[in-house]
XYZ file of C-alpha atoms in Angstrom:
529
model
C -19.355 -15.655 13.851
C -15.393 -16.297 14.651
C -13.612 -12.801 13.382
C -10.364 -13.826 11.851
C -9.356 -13.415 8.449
C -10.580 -16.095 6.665
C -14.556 -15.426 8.051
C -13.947 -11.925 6.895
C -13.430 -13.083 3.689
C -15.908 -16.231 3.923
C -18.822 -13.145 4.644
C -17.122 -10.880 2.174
C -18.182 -13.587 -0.697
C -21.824 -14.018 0.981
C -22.195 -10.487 -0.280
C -21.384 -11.638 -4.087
C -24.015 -11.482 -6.976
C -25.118 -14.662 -7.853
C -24.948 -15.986 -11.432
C -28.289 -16.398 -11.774
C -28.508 -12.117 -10.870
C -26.016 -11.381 -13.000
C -27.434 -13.334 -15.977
C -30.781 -11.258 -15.365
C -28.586 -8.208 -15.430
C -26.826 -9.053 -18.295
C -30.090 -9.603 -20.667
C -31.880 -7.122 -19.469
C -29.651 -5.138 -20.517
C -29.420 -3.100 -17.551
C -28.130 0.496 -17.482
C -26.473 1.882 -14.101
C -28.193 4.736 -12.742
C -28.341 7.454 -10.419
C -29.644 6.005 -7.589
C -26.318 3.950 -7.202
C -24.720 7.222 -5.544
C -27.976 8.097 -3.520
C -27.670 4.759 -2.187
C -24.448 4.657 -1.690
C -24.587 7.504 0.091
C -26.969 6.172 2.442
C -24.487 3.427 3.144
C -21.984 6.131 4.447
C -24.379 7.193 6.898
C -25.300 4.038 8.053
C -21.034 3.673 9.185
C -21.075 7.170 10.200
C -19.865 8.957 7.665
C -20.888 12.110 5.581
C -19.100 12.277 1.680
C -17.764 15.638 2.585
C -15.870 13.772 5.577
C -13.588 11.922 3.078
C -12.483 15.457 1.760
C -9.765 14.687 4.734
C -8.138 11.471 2.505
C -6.852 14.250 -0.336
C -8.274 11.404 -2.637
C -6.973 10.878 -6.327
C -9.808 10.029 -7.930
C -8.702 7.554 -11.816
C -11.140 6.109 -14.229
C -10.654 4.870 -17.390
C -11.068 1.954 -19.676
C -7.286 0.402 -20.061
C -4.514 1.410 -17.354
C -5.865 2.964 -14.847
C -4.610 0.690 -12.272
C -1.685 0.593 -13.917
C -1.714 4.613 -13.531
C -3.153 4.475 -9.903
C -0.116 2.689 -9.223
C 2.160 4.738 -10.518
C 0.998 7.682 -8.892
C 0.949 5.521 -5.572
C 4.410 4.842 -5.800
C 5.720 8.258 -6.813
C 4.040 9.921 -3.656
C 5.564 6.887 -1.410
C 8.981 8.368 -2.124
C 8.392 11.503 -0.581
C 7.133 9.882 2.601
C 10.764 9.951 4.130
C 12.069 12.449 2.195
C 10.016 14.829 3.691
C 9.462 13.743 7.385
C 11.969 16.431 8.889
C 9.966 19.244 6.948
C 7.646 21.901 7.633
C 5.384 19.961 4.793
C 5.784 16.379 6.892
C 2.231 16.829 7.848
C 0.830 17.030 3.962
C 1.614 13.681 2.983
C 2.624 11.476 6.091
C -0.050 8.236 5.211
C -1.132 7.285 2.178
C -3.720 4.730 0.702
C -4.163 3.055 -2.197
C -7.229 1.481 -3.494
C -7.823 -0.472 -6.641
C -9.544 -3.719 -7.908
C -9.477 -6.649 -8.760
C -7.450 -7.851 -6.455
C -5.041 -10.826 -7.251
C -4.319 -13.751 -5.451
C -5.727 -11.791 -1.653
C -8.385 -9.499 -1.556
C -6.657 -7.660 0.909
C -4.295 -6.479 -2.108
C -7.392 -4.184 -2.776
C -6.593 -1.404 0.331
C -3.364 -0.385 0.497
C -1.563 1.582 2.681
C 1.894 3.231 2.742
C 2.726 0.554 -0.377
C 1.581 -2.479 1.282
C -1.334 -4.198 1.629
C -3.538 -4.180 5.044
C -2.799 -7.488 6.746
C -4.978 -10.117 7.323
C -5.321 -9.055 10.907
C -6.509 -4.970 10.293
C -8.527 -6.532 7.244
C -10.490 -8.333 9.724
C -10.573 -5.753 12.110
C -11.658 -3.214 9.272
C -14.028 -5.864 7.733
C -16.195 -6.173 11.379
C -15.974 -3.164 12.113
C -18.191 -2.147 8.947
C -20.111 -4.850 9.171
C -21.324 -4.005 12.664
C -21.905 -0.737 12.063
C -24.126 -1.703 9.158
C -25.738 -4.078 11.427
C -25.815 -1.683 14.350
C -27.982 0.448 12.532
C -30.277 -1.685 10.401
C -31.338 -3.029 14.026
C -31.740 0.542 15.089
C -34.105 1.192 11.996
C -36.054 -2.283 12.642
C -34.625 -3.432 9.379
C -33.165 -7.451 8.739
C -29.251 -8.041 9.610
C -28.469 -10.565 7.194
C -25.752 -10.744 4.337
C -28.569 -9.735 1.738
C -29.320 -5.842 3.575
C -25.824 -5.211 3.378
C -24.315 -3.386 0.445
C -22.858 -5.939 -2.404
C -19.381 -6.865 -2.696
C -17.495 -4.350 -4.368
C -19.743 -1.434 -2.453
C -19.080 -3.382 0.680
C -15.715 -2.929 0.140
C -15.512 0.461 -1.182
C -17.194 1.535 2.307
C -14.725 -0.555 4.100
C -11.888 1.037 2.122
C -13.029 4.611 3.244
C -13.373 4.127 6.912
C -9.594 2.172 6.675
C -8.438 5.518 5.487
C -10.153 7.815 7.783
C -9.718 5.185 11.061
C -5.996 5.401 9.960
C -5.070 8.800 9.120
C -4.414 8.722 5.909
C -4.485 11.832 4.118
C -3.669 10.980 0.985
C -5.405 8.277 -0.948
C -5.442 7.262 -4.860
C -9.048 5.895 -5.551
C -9.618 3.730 -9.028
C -12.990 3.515 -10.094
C -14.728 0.100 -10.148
C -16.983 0.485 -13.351
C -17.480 3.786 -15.570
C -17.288 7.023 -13.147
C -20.505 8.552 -12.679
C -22.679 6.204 -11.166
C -19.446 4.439 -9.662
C -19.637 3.173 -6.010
C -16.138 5.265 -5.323
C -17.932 8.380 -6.954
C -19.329 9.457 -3.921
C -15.678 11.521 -3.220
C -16.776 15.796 -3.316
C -13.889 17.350 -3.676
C -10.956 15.433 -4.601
C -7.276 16.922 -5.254
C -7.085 15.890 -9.059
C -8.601 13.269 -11.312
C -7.836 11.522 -14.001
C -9.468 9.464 -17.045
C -6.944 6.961 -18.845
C -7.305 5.482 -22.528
C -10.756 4.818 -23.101
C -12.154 2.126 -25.185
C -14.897 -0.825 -25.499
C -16.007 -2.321 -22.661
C -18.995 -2.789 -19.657
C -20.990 -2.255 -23.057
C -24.319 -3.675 -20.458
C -23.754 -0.820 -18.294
C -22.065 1.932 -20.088
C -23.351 1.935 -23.717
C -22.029 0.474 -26.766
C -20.592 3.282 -27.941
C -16.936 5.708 -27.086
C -19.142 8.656 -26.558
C -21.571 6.756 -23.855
C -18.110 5.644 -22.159
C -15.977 8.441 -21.734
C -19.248 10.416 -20.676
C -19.457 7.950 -17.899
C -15.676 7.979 -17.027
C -15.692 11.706 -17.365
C -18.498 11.609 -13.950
C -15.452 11.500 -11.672
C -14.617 15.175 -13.004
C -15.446 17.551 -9.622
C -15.857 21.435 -9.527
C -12.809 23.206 -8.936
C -10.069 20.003 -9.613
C -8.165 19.681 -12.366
C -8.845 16.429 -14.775
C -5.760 15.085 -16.507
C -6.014 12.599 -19.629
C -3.765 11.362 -22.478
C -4.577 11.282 -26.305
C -8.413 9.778 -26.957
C -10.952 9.506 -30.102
C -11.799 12.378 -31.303
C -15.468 12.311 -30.469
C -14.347 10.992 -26.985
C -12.423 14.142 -26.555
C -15.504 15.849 -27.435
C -17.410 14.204 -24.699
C -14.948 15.061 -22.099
C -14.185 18.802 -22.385
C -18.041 18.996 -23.019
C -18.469 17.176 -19.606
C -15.208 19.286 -17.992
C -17.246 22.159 -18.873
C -20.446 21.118 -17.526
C -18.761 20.162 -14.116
C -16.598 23.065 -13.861
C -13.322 21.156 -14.229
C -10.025 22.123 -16.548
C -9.633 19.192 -18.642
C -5.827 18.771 -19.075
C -4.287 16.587 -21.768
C -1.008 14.873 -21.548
C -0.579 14.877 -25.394
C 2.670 13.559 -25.502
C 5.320 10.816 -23.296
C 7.623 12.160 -20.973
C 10.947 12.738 -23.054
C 13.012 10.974 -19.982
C 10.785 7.980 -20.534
C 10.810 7.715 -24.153
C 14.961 8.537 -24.458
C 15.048 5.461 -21.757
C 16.937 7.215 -19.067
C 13.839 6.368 -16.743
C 13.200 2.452 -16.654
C 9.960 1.809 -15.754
C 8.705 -0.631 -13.357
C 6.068 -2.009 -15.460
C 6.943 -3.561 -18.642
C 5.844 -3.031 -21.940
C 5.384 0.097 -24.072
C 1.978 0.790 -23.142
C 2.966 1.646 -20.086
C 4.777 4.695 -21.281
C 1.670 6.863 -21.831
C 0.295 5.297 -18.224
C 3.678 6.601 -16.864
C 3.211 10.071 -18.156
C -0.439 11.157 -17.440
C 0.404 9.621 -13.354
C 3.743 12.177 -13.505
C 1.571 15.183 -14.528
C -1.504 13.994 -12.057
C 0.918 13.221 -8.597
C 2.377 16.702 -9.435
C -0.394 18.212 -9.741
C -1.441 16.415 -6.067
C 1.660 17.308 -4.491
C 1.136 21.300 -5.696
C -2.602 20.988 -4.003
C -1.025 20.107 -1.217
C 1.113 22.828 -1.036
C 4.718 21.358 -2.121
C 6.913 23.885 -3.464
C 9.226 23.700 -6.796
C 7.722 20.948 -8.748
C 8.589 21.085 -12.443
C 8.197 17.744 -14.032
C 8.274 19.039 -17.835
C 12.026 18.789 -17.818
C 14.278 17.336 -15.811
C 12.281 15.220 -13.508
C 12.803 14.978 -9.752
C 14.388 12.168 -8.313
C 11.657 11.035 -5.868
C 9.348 10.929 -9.352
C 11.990 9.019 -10.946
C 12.701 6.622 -8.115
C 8.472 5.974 -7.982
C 8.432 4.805 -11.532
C 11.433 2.742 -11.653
C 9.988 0.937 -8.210
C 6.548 0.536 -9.096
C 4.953 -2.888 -8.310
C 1.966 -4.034 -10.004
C 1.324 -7.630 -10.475
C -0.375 -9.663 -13.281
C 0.168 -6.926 -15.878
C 3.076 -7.750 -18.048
C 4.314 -9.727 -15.400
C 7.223 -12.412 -16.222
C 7.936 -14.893 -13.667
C 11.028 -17.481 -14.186
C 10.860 -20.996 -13.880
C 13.945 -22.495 -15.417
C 13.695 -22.478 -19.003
C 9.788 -21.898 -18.794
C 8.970 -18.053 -18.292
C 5.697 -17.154 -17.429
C 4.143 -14.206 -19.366
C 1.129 -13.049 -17.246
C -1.283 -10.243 -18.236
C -4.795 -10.118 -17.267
C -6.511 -8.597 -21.184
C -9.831 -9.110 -20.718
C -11.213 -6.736 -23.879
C -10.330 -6.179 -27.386
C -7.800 -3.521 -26.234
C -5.930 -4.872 -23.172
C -5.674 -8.066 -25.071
C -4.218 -6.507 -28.035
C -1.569 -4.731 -25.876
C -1.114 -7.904 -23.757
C -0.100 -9.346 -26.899
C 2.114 -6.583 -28.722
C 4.278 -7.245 -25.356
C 4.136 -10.648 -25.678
C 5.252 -10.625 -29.466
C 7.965 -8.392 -28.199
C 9.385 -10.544 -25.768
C 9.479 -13.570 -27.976
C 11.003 -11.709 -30.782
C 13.496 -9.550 -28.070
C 14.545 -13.406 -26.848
C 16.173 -14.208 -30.514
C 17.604 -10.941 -31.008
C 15.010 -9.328 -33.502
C 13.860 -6.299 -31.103
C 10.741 -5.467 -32.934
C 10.943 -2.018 -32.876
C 14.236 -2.246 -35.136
C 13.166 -5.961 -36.915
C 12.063 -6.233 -40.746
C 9.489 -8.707 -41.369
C 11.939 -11.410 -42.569
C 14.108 -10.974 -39.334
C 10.629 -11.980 -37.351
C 10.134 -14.737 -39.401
C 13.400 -16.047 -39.084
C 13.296 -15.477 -35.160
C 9.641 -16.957 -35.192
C 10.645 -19.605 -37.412
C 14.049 -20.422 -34.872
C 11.447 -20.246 -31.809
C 9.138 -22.913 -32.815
C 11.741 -25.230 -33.675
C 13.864 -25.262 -30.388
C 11.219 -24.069 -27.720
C 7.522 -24.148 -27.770
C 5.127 -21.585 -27.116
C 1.741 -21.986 -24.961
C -1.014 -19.954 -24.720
C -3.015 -20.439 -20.905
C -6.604 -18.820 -21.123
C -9.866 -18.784 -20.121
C -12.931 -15.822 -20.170
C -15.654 -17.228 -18.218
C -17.896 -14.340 -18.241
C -17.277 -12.412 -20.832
C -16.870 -13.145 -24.911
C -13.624 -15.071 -25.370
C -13.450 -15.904 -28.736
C -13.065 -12.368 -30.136
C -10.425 -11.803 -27.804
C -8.875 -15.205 -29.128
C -9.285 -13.452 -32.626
C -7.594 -10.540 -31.897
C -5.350 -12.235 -30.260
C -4.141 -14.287 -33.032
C -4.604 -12.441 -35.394
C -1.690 -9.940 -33.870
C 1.049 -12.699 -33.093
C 0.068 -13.890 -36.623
C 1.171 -10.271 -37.992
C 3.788 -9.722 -35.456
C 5.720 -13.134 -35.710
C 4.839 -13.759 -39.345
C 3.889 -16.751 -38.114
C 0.449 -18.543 -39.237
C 0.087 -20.895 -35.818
C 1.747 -18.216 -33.196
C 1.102 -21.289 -30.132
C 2.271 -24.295 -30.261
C 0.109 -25.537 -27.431
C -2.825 -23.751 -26.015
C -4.285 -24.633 -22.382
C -7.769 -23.471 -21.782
C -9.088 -24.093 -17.853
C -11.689 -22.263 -15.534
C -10.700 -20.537 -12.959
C -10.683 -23.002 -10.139
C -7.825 -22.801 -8.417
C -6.660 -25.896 -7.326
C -8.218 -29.661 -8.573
C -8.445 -31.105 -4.675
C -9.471 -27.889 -2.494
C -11.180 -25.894 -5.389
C -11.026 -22.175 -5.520
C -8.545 -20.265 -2.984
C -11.210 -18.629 -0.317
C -10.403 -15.033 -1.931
C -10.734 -16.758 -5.552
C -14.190 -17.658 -5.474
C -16.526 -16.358 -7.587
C -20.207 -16.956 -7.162
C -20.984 -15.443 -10.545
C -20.623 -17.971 -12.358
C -22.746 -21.352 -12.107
C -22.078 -24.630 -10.793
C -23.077 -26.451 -13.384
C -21.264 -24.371 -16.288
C -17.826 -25.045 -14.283
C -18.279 -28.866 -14.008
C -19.160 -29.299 -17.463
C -16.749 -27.139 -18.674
C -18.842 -25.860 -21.202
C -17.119 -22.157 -21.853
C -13.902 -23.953 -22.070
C -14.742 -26.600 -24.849
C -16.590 -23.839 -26.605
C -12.965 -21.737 -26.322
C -11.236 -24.695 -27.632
C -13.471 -25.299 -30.486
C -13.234 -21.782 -31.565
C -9.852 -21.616 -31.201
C -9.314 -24.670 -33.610
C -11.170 -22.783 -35.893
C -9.589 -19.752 -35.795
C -6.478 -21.714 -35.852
C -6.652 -24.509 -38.557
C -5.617 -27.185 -35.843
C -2.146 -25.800 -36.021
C -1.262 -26.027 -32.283
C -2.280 -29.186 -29.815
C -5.279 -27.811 -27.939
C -5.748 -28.621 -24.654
C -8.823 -28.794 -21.855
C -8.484 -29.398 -18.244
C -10.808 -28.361 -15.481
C -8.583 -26.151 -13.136
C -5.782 -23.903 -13.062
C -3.859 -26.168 -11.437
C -4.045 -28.686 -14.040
C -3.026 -26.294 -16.347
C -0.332 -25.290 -14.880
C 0.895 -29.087 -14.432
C -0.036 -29.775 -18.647
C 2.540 -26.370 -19.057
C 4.959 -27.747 -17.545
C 4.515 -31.375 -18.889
C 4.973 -29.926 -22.118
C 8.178 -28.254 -21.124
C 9.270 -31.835 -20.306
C 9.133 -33.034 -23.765
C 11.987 -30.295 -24.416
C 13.703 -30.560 -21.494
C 14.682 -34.348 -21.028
C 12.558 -34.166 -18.021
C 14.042 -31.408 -16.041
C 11.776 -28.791 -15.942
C 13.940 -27.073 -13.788
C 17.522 -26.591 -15.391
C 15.777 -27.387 -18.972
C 19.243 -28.787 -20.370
C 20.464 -26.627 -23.302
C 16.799 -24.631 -23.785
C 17.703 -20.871 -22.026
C 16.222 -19.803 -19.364
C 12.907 -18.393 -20.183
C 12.809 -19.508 -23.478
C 9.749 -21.757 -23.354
C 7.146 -18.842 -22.954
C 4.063 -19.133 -21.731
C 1.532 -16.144 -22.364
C -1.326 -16.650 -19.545
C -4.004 -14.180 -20.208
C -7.877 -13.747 -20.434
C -8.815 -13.141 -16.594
C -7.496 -11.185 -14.041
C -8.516 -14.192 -12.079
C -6.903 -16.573 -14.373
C -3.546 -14.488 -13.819
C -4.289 -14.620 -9.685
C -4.923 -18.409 -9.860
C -1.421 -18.657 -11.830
C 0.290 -16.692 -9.354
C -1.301 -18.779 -6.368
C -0.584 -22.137 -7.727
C 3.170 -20.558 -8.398
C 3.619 -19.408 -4.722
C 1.804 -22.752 -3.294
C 4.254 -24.406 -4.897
C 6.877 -22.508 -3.563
């Protein structure tokens, strides 16, 4: 095997969970368990490592339902700024490297382990990548076990292990870990002592492996809670609540709760990063948990209750984080991306949405009557159209479509908020296929040539809908990208680009569903580029 880049990631995907797996998972309604950490575990020892090793990464361990990468970035970016500001100090050596790891990733998978804000580069990702793997292979042959891609640990473990031995190879001593799925039986919940953790808004989802229920969730988000470290969350359901101080007191953690937004934040004399209002409370509870870091470590003089320090405010109005309320510009088409993939990150995917179309005609929504959005809904769909891009291919799309709806509906006062909607897979592009770091082997073959989930979405959709938008279905995000912009065209006299007397931006384009959907976007974007 050739060790560049693209094998790492061509023997990365080997390790992915087939769809026919999957589907067994999914109706057997499999629960996770606790042998996940045992053997995960046993995976650190077959690279070398003991869990008590990785006390040396400081790690910031988030879980949570909605925001936590959202959160994990935030914090990420906060501690970044006191990288230089502190390299003459006596306290250089408490934060001189530090890592961030999150998922999904993208458009590269590489986007997954970062370090010092910036991804590992395809050349240490390969490095890193065969490294692990030979170790694993190194000592299944020592053990007289098989070598091949199936006795390795699957993807996202594979990964998690890789991540971890980055980190330590690299000196990092600081590293903010989010949580895959749930917390307690989570592949990254192998870290003993951790500096701080934290648990973001909780809600509905992973109902095969976490429960059906807010009180199965949050007890398995609240796993990540560790003797001795503090555990910071914002406002939850009551009986959620309930679940976690029951669990903090179990585990012999101080549950902490960020009841309320930072006042700099909500007076607007901090701009964050990250659009949309959500991303207030996300803002807050990563303040209160990098301060809380930063005081483990032994920095002196932190009071972020008040007036907030500079390097804190400089993190949040810096942040980067892709794909989540994301607007890219193309002429007078602007390109609303947000990965909602349940009930509740769709609903806020499309609160921020409604705001930007309403924001665009001068009706801010937080100061617009009803009639104002109607009049500013009512101006929109007769100059500039509006297109919804989606696709769930694993998961339940039509309630999200619903709920989805169903808000612009209320928000615009609008009965058909689209005037076009695009649904595709998540193929990447229509001659090549998926991007190598796109593919997913979880879905099957025959489901993405037929496009069967799609025509289902657009059936539903007309339903939902009364046939009040043109409905569209074409087999990859490519082609959906293309229909976008041929629709543009119709406004534009052809020029996509300049798009004549339409503003720029004005033709919005909400793409949302899929994280993968989003990454595809982004990657036919760039390609084009």
């Amino acid at each position: 095997m050739d060790r560049t880049y693209s094998d790492a990631v061509r023997a990365l995907n080997s390790l992915q969970s087939n769809a026919s797996v999957v589907n067994a998972i999914r109706l057997s309604g499999g629960k996770m368990n606790a042998q996940a950490i045992s053997e995960m575990i046993d995976w650190c020892r077959k690279i070398g490592y003991e869990p008590s090793d990785f006390n040396r990464l400081n790690a910031i361990h988030i879980a949570g339902t909605k925001g936590k990468g959202s959160t994990s970035a935030f914090i990420f970016s906060i501690l970044a700024q006191y990288l230089p500001f502190h390299a003459e100090t006596a306290q250089a050596a408490k934060l001189h490297k530090i890592g961030l790891y999150t998922s999904p990733h993208l458009r590269f998978v590489r986007e997954r382990i970062q370090i010092n804000n910036a991804p590992l580069s395809e050349a240490a990702f390969a490095s890193y990548f065969f490294q692990t793997w030979d170790r694993l292979e190194a000592s299944a042959a020592a053990a007289g076990e098989p070598t091949n891609p199936c006795a390795k640990p699957v993807y996202f473990r594979y990964l998690t292990l890789m991540a971890l031995h980055t980190y330590m190879t690299e000196g990092v001593n600081t590293a903010v870990v989010e949580c895959g799925i749930g917390g307690e039986y989570d592949s990254t919940n192998i870290l003993v002592r951790p500096t701080v953790t934290g648990i973001t808004s909780l809600g509905i989802d992973h109902t095969i492996v976490l429960g059906n229920t807010i009180t199965e969730i949050a007890w398995h988000k609240a796993g990540v809670m560790k003797k001795g470290s503090v555990c910071y969350t914002v406002q939850q359901p009551e009986a959620a609540m309930a679940v976690l101080q029951e669990r903090a007191t179990e585990r012999g953690s101080e549950l902490r709760l960020v009841a309320e937004r930072h006042p700099q934040i909500v007076s607007g004399e901090v701009v964050l990063g990250l659009a949309a209002d959500f991303q207030k409370t996300n803002a807050s509870l990563a303040i209160a948990i990098a301060a809380e870091h930063l005081r483990v470590l032994g920095f002196k003089g932190l009071d972020v209750k008040g007036e907030l320090p500079e390097e804190f405010i400089r993190g949040l109005e810096q942040v980067k984080w892709g794909g989540r309320c994301e607007t890219r510009l193309e002429g007078p088409i602007g390109w609303h991306l947000d990965g909602g993939h349940t009930l509740e990150s769709i609903t806020v995917a499309g609160e921020w949405y409604a705001e930007r179309v309403l924001a665009s005609h001068g009706s801010p929504p937080e100061h617009s009557s009803k009639a104002a959005a109607l009049v500013a809904s009512s101006d929109a769909k007769a100059t500039s159209p509006r297109i919804l891009l989606f696709n769930q291919q694993t998961r339940a799309g039509l309630p999200l479509l619903r709920t989805l709806h169903a808000l612009l509906s209320n928000q615009l006062q609008e009965a058909h908020p689209f005037s076009h909607v695009i649904f595709c897979s998540n193929v990447t592009f229509a001659n090549s296929g998926f991007r190598p770091d796109l593919i997913s082997i979880n879905v099957s073959e025959e489901e993405l040539e037929d496009l069967r989930v799609q025509k289902e979405l657009a059936q539903g959709w007309e339903n939902i809908d009364g046939k009040g938008s043109e409905v569209f279905v074409v087999r990859t995000i490519e082609d959906a990208v293309k229909k976008a912009r041929q629709i543009a065209r119709t406004r534009t006299g052809g020029d996509v680009q300049r798009g004549g007397t339409i503003a720029e931006g004005d033709i919005k384009v909400l793409v949302t569903g899929s994280v993968h959907l989003v990454g595809g976007v982004l990657e036919v974007l760039a390609a084009e580029d």
